[in-house]
Tab-separated table of N, CA and C in Angstrom:
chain	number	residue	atom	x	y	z
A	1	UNK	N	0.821	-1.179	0.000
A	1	UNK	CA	0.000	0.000	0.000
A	1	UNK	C	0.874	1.256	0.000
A	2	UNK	N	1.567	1.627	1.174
A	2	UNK	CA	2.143	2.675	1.275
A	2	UNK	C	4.286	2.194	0.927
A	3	UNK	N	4.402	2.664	0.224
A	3	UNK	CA	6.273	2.814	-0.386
A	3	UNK	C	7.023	3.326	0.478
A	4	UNK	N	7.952	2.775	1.568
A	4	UNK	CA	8.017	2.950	2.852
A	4	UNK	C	9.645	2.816	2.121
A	5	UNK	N	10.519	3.644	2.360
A	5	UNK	CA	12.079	3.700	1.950
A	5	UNK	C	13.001	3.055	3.370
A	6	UNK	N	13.526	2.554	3.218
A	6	UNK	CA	14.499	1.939	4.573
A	6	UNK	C	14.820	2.899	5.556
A	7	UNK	N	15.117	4.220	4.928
A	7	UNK	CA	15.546	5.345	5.414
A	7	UNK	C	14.456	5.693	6.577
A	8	UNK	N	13.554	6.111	6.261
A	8	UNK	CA	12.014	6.240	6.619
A	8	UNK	C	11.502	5.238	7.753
A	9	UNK	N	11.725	3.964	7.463
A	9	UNK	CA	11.681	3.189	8.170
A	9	UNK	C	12.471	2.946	9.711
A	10	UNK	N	13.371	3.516	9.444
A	10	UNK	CA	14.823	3.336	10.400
A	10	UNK	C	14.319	4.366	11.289
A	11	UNK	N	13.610	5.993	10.630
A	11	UNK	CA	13.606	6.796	11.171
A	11	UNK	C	12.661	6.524	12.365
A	12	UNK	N	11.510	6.069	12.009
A	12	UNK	CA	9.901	5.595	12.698
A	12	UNK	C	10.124	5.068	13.785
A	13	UNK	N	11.501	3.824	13.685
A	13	UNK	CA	11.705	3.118	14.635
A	13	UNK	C	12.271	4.053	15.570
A	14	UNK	N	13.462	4.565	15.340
A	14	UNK	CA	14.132	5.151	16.292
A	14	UNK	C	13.033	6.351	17.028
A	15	UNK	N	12.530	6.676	16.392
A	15	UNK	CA	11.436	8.097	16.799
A	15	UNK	C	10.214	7.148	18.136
A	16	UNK	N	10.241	6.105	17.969
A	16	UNK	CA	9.245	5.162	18.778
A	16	UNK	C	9.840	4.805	19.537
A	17	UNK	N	10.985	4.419	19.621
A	17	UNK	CA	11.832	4.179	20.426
A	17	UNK	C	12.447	5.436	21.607
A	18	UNK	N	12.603	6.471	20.898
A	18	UNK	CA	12.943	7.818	21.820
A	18	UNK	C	11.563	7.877	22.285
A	19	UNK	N	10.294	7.851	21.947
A	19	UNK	CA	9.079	8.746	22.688
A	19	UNK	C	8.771	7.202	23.484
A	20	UNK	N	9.093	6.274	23.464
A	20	UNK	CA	8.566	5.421	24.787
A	20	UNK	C	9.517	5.375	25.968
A	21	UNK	N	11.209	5.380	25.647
A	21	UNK	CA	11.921	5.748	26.713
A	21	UNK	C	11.847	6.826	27.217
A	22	UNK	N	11.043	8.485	26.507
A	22	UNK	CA	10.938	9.649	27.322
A	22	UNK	C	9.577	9.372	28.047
A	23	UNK	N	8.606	8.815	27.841
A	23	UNK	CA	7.363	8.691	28.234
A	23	UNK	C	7.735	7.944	29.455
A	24	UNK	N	8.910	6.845	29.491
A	24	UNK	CA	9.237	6.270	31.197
A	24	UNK	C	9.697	7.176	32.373
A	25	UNK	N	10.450	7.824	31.221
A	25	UNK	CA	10.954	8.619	32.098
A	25	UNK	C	10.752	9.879	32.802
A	26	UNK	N	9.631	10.194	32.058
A	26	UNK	CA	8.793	11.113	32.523
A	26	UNK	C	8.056	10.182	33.636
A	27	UNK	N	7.450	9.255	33.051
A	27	UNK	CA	6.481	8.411	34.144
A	27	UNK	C	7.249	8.644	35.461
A	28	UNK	N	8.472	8.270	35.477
A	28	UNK	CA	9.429	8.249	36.627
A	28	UNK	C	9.452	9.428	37.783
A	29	UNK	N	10.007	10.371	36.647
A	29	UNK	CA	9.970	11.423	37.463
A	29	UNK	C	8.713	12.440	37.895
A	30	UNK	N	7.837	11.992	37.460
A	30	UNK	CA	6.274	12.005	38.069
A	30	UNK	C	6.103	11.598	39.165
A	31	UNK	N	6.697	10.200	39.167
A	31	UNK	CA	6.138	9.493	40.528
A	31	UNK	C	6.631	9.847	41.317
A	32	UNK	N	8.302	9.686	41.017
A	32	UNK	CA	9.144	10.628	42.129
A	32	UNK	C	8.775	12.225	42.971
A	33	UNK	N	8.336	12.555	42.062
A	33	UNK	CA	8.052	14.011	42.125
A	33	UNK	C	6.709	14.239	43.419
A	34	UNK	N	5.601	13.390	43.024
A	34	UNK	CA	4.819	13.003	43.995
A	34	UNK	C	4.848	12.498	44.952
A	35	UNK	N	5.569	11.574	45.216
A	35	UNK	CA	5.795	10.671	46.164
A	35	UNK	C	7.075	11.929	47.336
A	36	UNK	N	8.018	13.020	47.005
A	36	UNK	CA	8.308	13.547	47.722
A	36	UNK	C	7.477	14.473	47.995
A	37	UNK	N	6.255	15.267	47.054
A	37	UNK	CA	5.628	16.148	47.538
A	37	UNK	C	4.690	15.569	48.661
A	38	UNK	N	4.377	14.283	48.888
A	38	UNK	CA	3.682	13.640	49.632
A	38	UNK	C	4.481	14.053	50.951
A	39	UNK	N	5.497	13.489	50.781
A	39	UNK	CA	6.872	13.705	52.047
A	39	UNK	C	7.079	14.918	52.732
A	40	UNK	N	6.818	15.703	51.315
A	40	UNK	CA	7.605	16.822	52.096
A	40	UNK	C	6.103	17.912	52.766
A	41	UNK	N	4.385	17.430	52.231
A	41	UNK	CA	3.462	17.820	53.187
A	41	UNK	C	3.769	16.898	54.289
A	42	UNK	N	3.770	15.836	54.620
A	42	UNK	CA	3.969	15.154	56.165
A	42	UNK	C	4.732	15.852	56.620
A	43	UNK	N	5.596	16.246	56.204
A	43	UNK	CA	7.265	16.859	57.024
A	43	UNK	C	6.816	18.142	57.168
A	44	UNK	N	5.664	18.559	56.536
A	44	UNK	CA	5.306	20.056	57.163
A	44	UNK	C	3.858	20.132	58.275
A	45	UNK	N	3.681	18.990	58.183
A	45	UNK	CA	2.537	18.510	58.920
A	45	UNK	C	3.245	17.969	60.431
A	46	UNK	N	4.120	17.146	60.299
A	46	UNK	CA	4.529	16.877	61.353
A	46	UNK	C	5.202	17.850	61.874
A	47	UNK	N	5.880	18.792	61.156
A	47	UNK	CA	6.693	20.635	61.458
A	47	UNK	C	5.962	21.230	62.423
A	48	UNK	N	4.535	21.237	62.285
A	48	UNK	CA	3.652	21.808	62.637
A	48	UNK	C	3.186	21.438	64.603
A	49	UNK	N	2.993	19.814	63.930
A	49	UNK	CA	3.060	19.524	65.967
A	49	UNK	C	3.893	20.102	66.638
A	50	UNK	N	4.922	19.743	66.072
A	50	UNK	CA	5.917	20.023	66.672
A	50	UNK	C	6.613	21.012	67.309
A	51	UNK	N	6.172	21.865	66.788
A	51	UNK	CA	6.052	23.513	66.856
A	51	UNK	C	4.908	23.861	68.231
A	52	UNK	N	4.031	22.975	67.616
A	52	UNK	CA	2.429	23.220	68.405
A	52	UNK	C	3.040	22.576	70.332
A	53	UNK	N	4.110	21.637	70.242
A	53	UNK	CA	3.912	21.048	71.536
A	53	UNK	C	4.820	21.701	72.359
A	54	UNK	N	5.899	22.658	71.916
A	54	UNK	CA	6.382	23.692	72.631
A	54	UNK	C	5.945	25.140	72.900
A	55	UNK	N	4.576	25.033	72.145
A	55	UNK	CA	4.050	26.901	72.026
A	55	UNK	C	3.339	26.939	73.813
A	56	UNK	N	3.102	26.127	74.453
A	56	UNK	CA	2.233	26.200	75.622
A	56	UNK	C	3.395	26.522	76.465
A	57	UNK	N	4.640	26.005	76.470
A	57	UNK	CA	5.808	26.159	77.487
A	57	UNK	C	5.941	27.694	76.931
A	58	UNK	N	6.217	28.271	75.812
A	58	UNK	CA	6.709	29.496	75.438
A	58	UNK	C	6.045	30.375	76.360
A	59	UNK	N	4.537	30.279	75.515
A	59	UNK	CA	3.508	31.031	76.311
A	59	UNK	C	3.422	31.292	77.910
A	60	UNK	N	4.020	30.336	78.429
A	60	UNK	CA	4.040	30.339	79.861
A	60	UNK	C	5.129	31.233	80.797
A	61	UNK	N	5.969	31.196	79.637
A	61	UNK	CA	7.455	32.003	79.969
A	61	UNK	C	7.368	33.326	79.992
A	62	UNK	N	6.369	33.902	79.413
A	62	UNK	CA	5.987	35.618	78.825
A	62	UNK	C	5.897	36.132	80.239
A	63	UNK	N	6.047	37.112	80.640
A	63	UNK	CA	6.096	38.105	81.899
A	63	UNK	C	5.024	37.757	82.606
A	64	UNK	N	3.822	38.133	81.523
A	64	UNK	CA	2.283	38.101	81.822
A	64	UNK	C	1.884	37.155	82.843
A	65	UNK	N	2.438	35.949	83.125
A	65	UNK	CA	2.393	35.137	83.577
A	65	UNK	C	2.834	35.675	85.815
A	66	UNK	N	3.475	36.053	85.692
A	66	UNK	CA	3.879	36.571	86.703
A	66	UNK	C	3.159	37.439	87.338
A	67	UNK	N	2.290	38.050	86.962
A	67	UNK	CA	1.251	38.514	87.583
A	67	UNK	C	0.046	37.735	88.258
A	68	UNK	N	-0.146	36.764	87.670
A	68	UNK	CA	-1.243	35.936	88.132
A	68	UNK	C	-0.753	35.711	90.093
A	69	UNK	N	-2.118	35.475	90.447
A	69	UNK	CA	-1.863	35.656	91.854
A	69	UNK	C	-1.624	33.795	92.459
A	70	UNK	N	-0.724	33.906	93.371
A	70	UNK	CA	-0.212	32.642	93.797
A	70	UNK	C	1.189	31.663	93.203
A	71	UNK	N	1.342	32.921	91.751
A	71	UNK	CA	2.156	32.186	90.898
A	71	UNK	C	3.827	32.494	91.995
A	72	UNK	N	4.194	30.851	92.093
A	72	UNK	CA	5.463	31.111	92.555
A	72	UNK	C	6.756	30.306	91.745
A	73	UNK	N	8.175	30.629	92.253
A	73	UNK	CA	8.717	29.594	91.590
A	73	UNK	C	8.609	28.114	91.271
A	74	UNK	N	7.994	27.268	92.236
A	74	UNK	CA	8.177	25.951	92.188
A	74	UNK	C	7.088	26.276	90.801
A	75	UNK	N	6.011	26.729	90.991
A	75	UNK	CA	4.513	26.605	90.038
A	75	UNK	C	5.436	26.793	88.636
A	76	UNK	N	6.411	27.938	88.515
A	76	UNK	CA	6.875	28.260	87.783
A	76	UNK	C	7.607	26.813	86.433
A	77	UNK	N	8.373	26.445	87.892
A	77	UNK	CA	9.226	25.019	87.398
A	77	UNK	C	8.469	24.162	86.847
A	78	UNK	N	7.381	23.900	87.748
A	78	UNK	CA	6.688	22.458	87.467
A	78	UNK	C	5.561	23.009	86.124
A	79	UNK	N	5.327	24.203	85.907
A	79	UNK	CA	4.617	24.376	84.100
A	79	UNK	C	5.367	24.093	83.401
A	80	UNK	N	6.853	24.634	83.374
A	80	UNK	CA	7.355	24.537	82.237
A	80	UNK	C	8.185	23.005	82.026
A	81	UNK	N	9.020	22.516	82.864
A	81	UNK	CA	9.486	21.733	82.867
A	81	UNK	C	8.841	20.244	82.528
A	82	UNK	N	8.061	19.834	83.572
A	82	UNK	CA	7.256	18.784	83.937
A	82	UNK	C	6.097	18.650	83.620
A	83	UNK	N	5.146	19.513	83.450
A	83	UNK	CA	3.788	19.756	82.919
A	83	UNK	C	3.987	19.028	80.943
A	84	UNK	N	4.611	19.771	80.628
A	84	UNK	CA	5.001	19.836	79.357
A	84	UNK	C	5.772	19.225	78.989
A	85	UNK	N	6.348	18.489	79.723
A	85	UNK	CA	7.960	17.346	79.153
A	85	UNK	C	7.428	16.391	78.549
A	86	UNK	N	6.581	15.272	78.729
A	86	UNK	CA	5.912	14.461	78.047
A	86	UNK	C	5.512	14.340	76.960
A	87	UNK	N	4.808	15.369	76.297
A	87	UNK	CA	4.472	16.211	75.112
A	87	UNK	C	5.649	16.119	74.334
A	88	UNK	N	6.376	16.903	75.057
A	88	UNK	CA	7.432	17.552	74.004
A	88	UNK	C	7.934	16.460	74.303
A	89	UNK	N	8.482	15.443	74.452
A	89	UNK	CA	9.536	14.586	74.183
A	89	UNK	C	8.795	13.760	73.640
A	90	UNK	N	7.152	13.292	73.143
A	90	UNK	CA	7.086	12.438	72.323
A	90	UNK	C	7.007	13.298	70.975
A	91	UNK	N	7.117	14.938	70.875
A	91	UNK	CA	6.902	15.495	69.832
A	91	UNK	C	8.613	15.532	69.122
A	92	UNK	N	9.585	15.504	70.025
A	92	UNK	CA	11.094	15.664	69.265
A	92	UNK	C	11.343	14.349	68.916
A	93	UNK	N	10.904	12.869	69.361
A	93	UNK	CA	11.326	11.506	68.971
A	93	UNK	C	10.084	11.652	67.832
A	94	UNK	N	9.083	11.888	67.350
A	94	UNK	CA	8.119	11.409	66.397
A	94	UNK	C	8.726	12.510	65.433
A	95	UNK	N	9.197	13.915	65.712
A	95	UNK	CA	9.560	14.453	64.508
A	95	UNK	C	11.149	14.310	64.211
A	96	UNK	N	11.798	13.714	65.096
A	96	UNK	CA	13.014	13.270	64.655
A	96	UNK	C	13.552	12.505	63.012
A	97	UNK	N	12.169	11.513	63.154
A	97	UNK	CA	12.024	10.716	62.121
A	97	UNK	C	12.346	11.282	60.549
A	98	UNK	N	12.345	12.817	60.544
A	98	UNK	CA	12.068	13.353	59.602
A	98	UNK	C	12.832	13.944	59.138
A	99	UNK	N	13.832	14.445	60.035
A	99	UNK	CA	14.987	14.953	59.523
A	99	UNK	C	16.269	14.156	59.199
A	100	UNK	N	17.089	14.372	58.663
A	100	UNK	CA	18.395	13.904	58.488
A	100	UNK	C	19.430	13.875	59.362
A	101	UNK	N	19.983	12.476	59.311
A	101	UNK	CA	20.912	11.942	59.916
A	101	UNK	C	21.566	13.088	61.227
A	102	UNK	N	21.753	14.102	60.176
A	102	UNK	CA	23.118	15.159	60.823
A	102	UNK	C	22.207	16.051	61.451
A	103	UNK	N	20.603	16.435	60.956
A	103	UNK	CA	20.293	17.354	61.738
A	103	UNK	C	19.727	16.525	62.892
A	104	UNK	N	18.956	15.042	62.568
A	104	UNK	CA	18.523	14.692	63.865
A	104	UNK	C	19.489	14.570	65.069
A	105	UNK	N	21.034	14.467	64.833
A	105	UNK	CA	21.759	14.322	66.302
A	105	UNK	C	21.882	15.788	66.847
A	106	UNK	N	21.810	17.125	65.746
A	106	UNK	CA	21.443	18.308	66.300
A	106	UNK	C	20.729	18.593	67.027
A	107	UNK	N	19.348	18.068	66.650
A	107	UNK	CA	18.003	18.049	67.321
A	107	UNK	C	18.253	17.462	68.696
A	108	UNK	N	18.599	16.259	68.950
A	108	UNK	CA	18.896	15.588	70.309
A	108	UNK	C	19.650	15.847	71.301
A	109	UNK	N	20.953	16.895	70.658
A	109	UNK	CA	21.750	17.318	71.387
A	109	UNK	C	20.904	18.503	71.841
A	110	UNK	N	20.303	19.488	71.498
A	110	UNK	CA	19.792	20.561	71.693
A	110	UNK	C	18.227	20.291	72.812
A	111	UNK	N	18.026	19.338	72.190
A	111	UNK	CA	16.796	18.564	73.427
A	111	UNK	C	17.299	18.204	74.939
A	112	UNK	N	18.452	17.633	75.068
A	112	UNK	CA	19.637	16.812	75.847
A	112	UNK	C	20.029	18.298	76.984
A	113	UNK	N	20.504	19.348	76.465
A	113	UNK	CA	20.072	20.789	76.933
A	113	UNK	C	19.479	21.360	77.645
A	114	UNK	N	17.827	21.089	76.675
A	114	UNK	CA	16.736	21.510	77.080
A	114	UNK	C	15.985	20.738	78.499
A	115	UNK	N	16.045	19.959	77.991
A	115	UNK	CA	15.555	18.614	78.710
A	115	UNK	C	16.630	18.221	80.496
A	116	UNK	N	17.533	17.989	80.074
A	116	UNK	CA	18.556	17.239	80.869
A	116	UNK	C	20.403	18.058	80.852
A	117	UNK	N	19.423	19.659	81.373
A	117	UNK	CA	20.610	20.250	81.516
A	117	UNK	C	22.039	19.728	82.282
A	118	UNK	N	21.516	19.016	83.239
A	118	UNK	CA	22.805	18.510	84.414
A	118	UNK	C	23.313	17.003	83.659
A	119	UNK	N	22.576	16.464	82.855
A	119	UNK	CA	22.679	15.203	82.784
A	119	UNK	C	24.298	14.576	83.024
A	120	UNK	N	25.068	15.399	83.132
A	120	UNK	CA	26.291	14.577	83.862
A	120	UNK	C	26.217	14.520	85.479
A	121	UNK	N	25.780	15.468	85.599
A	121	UNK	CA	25.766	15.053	87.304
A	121	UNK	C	24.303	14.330	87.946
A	122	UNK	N	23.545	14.182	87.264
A	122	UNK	CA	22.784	13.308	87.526
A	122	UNK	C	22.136	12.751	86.201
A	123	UNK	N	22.672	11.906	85.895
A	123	UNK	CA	22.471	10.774	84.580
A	123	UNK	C	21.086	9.851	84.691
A	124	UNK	N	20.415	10.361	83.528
A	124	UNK	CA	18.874	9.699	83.585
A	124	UNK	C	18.129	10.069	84.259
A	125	UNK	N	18.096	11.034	85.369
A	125	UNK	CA	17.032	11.076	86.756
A	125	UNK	C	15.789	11.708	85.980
A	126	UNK	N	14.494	11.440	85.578
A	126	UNK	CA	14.127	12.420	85.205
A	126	UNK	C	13.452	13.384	86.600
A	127	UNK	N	13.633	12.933	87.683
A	127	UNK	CA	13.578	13.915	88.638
A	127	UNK	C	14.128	15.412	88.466
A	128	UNK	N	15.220	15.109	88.096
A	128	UNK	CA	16.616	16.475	87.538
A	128	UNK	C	15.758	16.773	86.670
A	129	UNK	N	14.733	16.802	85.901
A	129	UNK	CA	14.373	17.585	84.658
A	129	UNK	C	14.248	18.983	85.461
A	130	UNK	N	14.392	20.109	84.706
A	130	UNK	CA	14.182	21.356	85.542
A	130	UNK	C	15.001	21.830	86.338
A	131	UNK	N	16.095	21.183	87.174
A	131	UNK	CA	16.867	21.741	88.078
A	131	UNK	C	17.482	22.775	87.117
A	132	UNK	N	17.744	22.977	86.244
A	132	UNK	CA	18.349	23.934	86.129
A	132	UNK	C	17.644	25.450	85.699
A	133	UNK	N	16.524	25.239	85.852
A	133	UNK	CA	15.654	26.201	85.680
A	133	UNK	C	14.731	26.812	87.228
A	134	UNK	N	15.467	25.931	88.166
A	134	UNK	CA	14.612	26.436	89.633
A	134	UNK	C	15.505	27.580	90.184
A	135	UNK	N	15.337	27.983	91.399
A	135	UNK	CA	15.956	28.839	91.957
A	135	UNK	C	15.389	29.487	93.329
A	136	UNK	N	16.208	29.828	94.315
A	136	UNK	CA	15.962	30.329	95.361
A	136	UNK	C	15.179	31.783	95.167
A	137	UNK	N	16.171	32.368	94.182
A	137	UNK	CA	15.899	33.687	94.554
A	137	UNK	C	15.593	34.075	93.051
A	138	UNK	N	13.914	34.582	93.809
A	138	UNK	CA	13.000	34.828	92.435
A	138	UNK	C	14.002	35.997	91.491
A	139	UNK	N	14.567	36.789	91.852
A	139	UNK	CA	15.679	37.675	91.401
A	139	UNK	C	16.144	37.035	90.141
A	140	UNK	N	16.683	35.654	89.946
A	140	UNK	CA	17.035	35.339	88.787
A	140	UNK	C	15.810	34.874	88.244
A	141	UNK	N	14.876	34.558	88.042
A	141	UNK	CA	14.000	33.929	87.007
A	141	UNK	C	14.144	34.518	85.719
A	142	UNK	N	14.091	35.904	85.557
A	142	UNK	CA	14.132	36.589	84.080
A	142	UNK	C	15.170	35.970	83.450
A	143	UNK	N	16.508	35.607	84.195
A	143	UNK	CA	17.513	34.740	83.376
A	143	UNK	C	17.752	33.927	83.224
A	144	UNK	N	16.249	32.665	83.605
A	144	UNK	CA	16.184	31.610	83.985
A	144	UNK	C	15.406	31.540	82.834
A	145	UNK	N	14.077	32.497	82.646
A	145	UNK	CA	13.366	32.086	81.533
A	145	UNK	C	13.808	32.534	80.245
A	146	UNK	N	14.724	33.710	80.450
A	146	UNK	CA	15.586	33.591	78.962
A	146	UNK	C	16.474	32.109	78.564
A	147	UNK	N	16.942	32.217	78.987
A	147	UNK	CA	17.781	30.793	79.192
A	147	UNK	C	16.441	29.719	78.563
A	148	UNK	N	15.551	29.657	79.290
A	148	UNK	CA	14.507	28.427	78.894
A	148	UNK	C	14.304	29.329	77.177
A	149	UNK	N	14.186	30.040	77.427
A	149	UNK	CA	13.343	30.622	75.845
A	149	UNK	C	14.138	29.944	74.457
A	150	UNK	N	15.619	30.183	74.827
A	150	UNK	CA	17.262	30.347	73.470
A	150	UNK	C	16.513	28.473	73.663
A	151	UNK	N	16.620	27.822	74.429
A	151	UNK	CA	16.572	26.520	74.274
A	151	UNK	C	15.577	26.216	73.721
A	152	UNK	N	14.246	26.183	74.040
A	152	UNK	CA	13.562	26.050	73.128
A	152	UNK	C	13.235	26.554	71.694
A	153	UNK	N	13.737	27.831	71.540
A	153	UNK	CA	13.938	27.995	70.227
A	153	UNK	C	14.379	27.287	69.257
A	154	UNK	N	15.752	27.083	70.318
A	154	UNK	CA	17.083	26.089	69.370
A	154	UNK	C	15.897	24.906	68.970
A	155	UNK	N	15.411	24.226	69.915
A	155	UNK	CA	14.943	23.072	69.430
A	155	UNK	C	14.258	23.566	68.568
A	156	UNK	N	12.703	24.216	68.574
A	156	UNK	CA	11.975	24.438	67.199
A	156	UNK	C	12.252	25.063	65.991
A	157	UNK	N	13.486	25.012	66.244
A	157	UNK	CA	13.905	26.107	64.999
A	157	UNK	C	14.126	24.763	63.550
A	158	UNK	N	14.193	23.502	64.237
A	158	UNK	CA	14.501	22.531	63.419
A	158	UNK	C	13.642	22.107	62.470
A	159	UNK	N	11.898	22.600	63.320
A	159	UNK	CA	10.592	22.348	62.212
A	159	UNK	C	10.317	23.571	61.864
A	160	UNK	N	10.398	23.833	60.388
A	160	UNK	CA	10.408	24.777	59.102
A	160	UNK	C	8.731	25.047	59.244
A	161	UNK	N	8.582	26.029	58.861
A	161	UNK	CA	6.918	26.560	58.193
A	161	UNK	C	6.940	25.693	57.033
């Protein structure tokens, strides 16, 4: 029917041959492409707890707080420290998962800090959570809750908007 030259022929093939290996490879990098945008909403989803399970300690740290009547140091310790440790330490091991190698030992060291300032002089206690944030003399708290503030920053600074 149709007078098909070798030339012509050779060409068809090769032309079928390029548009099904670009069509994989597109397929490919489609999937790829999806499959991290999938990733990288979880990783902003999980950003988000994570963020969310230190905003109640922040909030607590603000001046404002010091006015309330009855508020004393221990009350002080036991909001921020102990109230909230639970939380936040299943929120830095579940969003750990997410970061990389090098930033998650960042993350842990900076938790390790936050968490378990003395941890050489008293190893594991979680009793010690907080000692380093108590104090005799209400006089230091402002540099007690700065101090708490840089630390928790450090930690959330690791989950991105």
């Amino acid at each position: 029917m149709f007078d098909i030259s070798p030339e012509t022929k050779e060409k068809i093939i090769i032309g079928l041959f390029i548009a099904i290996v670009s069509g994989i490879i597109i397929h490919l990098i489609v999937k790829r492409w999806n499959k991290s945008n999938i990733r990288y909403h979880e990783y902003l989803r999980a950003s988000k707890e994570f963020r969310d399970a230190f905003m109640p300690a922040l909030d607590e740290l603000n001046p404002i707080e010091d006015i309330k009547s009855g508020y004393t140091i221990d009350i002080f310790s036991f909001n921020i420290t102990v109230r909230h440790f639970e939380k936040q330490r299943l929120a830095v091991n579940t969003f750990a998962q997410y970061l990389s190698p090098w930033n998650r030992k960042k993350l842990m060291k900076a938790w390790q800090e936050y968490a378990y300032p003395y941890e050489k002089k008293f190893p594991g206690d979680f009793d010690e959570v907080g000692f380093d944030y108590k104090t005799v003399n209400p006089a230091d708290e402002p540099e007690i809750r700065e101090r708490m503030r840089k630390r928790i920053n450090k930690i959330i600074s690791f989950g991105k908007y």
